[in-house]
Amino acid sequence: MDINGAVVLVTGANRGIGAEFVELLKQRGAAKIYAGARDASTIVAAGVHPLELDITDPAQVEAAAAAAGDVEVVINNAGISTGTSLVTGDEALIRREMETNFFGPLLVTRAFAPVLGRNGGGAILNVISALSWFTLPGAGAYAASKAAAAALTDSTRLELAAQGTHVVAVHMGLVDTDMARTVEAPKIAPSDLARAGLDAVESGAQEVLADDWARFVKAGLADDPRVRYEQILTALGG
C-alpha cells in the first residue's frame, strides 16, 4: 500500500526507532500520524497526534483504538530489553519483557484489527529482531519475547489475510539507539531500519532482513546451534 495519504499509528514513537518512523512517514506524505508513548508529553515531533499509550495496559490500548478509528497502518515498534537471563534472572523482569514485547503488540493488533478491516485492510508492521532466531548470555528473556513476537506476526498474517491486512516482520541485529548503547559491535542506523520497514509496507513484502546481522543469522538457521553460537561470538569479537 502507499504511505502517501495514509493514516498511521506508531507505538514507542517518542525516541529511537519510533521517532525515525515518524519522521520518515512525514517525508513520505502520510496524511495523519498518531504517535503513541507511555508519556504523551515526551512526543516532540511536530504535526503529529500524540496518544497516551502504554501497550501493556489493555484500557489504554482500547482507548487508543477508539480515538484513532481512521488508522490504516499500525507500526508495533515499542519494546524493551532488560538484559535478563531465563534461569537465574528476576522472574518479574522476564514477565515484563514478555508483556511488552509480545503481549503488547498482541493487544494492539487485536484492538486495531477491526479498525484496519473497516478501513480497507491496511497493514501491520512488527519490529522484531534477529534475536528471535538465536540468543546470547543475558539475552534470554529478550530473545524469548522476540521469538514469541515472530510467531505472533506469522499467525496474525494468516488470521488477517481474509480482511486484506498485510502483516510485515522486520528483523535486525543491533540498532544505534539507547537500548544498544553499551554494546560494541556494528549497528544499523534507526533511519535505515525504519526506511526498510516502510519499503516493505509499500512493496507488499512479508519479511525484512534489515542488516547484515539479520541476513547472517537467518542464513544459518539450519546449522547446529552450537556452531552458530560460536560463529556469532567470533563475529562479535568474543
XYZ file of C-alpha atoms in Angstrom:
238
model
C 0.000 0.000 0.000
C 1.023 3.613 -0.488
C 2.206 5.510 2.600
C 1.392 8.787 0.873
C -2.020 9.840 2.165
C -2.230 7.018 4.730
C -3.172 7.297 8.406
C -0.551 5.593 10.595
C -0.103 4.679 14.265
C 3.427 4.279 15.654
C 3.923 2.846 19.142
C 7.002 3.854 21.128
C 7.170 6.944 18.920
C 8.937 9.295 21.304
C 12.535 8.218 20.610
C 14.886 5.868 18.789
C 13.409 3.780 16.006
C 9.895 5.048 16.656
C 10.900 8.673 16.236
C 12.605 7.799 12.942
C 9.443 6.077 11.724
C 7.540 9.282 12.458
C 9.990 11.454 10.522
C 10.064 9.147 7.501
C 6.280 8.861 7.489
C 6.089 12.646 7.270
C 8.593 12.644 4.424
C 6.541 10.041 2.553
C 3.378 12.071 2.848
C 1.372 10.252 5.497
C -1.904 12.123 5.929
C -2.017 11.683 9.718
C 0.392 10.157 12.235
C -0.711 9.005 15.673
C 2.410 8.936 17.852
C 1.966 6.667 20.860
C 4.064 6.744 24.032
C 3.571 5.895 27.693
C 4.010 9.607 28.403
C 2.488 11.601 25.561
C 4.316 14.743 26.732
C 7.574 13.179 25.510
C 6.354 13.307 21.901
C 8.180 16.318 20.468
C 7.676 15.776 16.724
C 5.659 18.484 15.024
C 2.488 17.791 13.096
C 1.555 14.516 14.798
C -1.289 13.419 17.058
C 0.173 12.302 20.418
C -1.502 9.361 22.139
C -1.025 8.274 25.742
C -0.370 4.621 25.003
C 1.162 2.065 27.327
C 0.833 -1.044 25.170
C 0.772 -3.272 28.274
C -2.378 -1.513 29.551
C -5.495 -3.014 27.918
C -7.620 0.026 28.800
C -5.181 2.441 27.146
C -4.921 0.237 24.059
C -8.711 0.086 23.691
C -8.939 3.845 24.230
C -6.341 4.401 21.507
C -8.298 2.225 19.057
C -11.453 4.195 19.834
C -9.670 7.539 19.402
C -7.828 6.538 16.215
C -10.592 4.915 14.229
C -9.182 6.112 10.914
C -5.871 4.213 11.179
C -4.766 2.264 8.104
C -1.242 1.227 9.159
C -0.102 0.072 12.607
C 3.617 0.039 13.432
C 4.256 -2.078 16.529
C 7.608 -0.603 17.495
C 7.514 -0.214 21.297
C 9.748 -2.675 23.122
C 12.221 -3.128 25.952
C 15.354 -5.105 26.803
C 16.258 -5.758 30.436
C 19.304 -7.978 29.907
C 17.727 -10.771 31.947
C 18.694 -14.441 31.834
C 15.942 -17.046 31.906
C 17.378 -19.434 34.503
C 18.863 -17.061 37.074
C 17.207 -13.754 36.173
C 14.437 -11.937 38.032
C 11.140 -13.542 37.025
C 9.384 -10.177 37.235
C 11.745 -8.762 34.603
C 11.225 -11.789 32.368
C 7.469 -11.286 32.581
C 7.894 -7.568 31.928
C 9.743 -8.280 28.675
C 7.091 -10.749 27.574
C 4.306 -8.326 28.469
C 5.933 -5.522 26.478
C 7.438 -7.351 23.509
C 4.746 -9.982 22.935
C 1.501 -9.250 24.757
C 1.748 -5.514 23.987
C 1.822 -5.963 20.186
C -0.833 -8.659 20.569
C -3.152 -6.263 22.415
C -2.567 -3.546 19.827
C -3.161 -5.966 16.957
C -6.383 -7.297 18.494
C -7.689 -3.787 19.167
C -6.802 -2.348 15.759
C -7.594 -5.344 13.531
C -11.285 -4.353 13.279
C -10.241 -0.741 12.604
C -7.971 -1.826 9.771
C -10.686 -4.103 8.393
C -13.205 -1.260 8.280
C -10.635 0.955 6.576
C -9.849 -1.432 3.736
C -7.344 -3.839 5.292
C -4.180 -1.778 5.572
C -1.012 -3.103 7.144
C 0.671 -4.038 10.423
C 4.448 -3.770 10.757
C 6.067 -5.545 13.716
C 9.593 -4.553 14.712
C 11.107 -7.828 15.914
C 14.818 -8.825 15.986
C 17.337 -11.339 14.729
C 17.342 -12.438 18.366
C 14.056 -14.153 17.609
C 16.297 -16.808 15.967
C 19.197 -17.083 18.424
C 20.231 -15.977 21.879
C 23.269 -14.950 23.910
C 24.052 -14.992 27.650
C 21.997 -12.312 29.347
C 19.578 -12.006 26.432
C 17.357 -14.979 27.197
C 14.239 -13.041 28.186
C 14.534 -10.674 25.244
C 15.116 -13.494 22.753
C 12.166 -15.475 24.088
C 9.865 -12.470 23.841
C 11.008 -11.685 20.294
C 10.607 -15.315 19.230
C 7.044 -15.066 20.515
C 6.595 -11.809 18.592
C 7.766 -13.525 15.419
C 5.185 -16.272 15.930
C 2.574 -13.582 16.589
C 3.449 -11.993 13.251
C 3.178 -15.239 11.321
C -0.117 -16.184 12.988
C -1.802 -12.819 12.575
C -0.696 -12.674 8.931
C -2.759 -15.826 8.358
C -5.669 -14.747 10.543
C -5.995 -11.288 8.966
C -5.439 -12.294 5.333
C -9.175 -12.563 4.696
C -9.711 -8.901 5.550
C -6.793 -7.839 3.349
C -4.398 -6.800 6.115
C -0.714 -7.075 5.158
C 1.467 -8.124 8.126
C 5.227 -7.464 7.975
C 8.062 -8.733 10.197
C 11.170 -6.558 10.472
C 14.308 -8.323 11.736
C 17.637 -6.695 12.504
C 20.711 -7.087 14.663
C 21.873 -4.058 16.612
C 20.390 -0.606 16.079
C 22.189 2.567 17.134
C 19.770 3.530 19.912
C 19.879 3.830 23.711
C 18.970 0.136 24.015
C 22.262 -0.920 22.395
C 24.499 1.900 23.623
C 26.693 -0.388 25.781
C 27.331 -2.944 23.026
C 30.452 -2.509 20.903
C 29.519 -4.018 17.539
C 28.306 -2.861 14.125
C 24.931 -1.136 14.329
C 22.363 -0.075 11.771
C 21.054 3.493 11.875
C 17.453 3.787 13.131
C 16.545 5.685 9.972
C 17.809 2.829 7.788
C 15.721 0.330 9.730
C 12.594 2.482 9.524
C 13.142 3.032 5.807
C 13.428 -0.719 5.189
C 10.223 -1.327 7.133
C 8.215 1.293 5.248
C 9.588 -0.006 1.950
C 8.157 -3.420 2.864
C 4.754 -1.953 3.667
C 4.696 -0.269 0.278
C 6.051 -3.232 -1.694
C 3.987 -5.943 -0.026
C 6.996 -7.867 1.343
C 6.267 -10.103 4.327
C 9.723 -10.104 5.899
C 12.545 -7.586 6.159
C 16.151 -8.562 6.897
C 17.314 -5.047 7.578
C 21.048 -5.554 8.058
C 23.938 -7.971 7.638
C 23.320 -9.436 11.105
C 19.766 -10.442 10.276
C 20.827 -11.934 6.950
C 23.744 -13.801 8.579
C 21.582 -15.313 11.313
C 18.703 -16.234 9.008
C 21.094 -17.942 6.602
C 22.482 -20.100 9.413
C 19.221 -21.382 10.865
C 19.884 -24.874 9.543
C 23.270 -25.026 11.297
C 23.967 -26.799 14.566
C 23.017 -24.219 17.264
C 26.440 -24.658 18.931
C 28.205 -23.879 15.667
C 26.003 -20.861 15.057
C 26.667 -19.601 18.592
C 30.431 -19.846 18.112
C 30.159 -18.037 14.781
C 28.222 -15.215 16.395
C 30.693 -14.902 19.257
C 33.544 -14.749 16.734
C 31.738 -12.055 14.759
C 31.258 -10.073 17.978
C 34.935 -10.404 18.768
C 34.320 -12.670 21.752
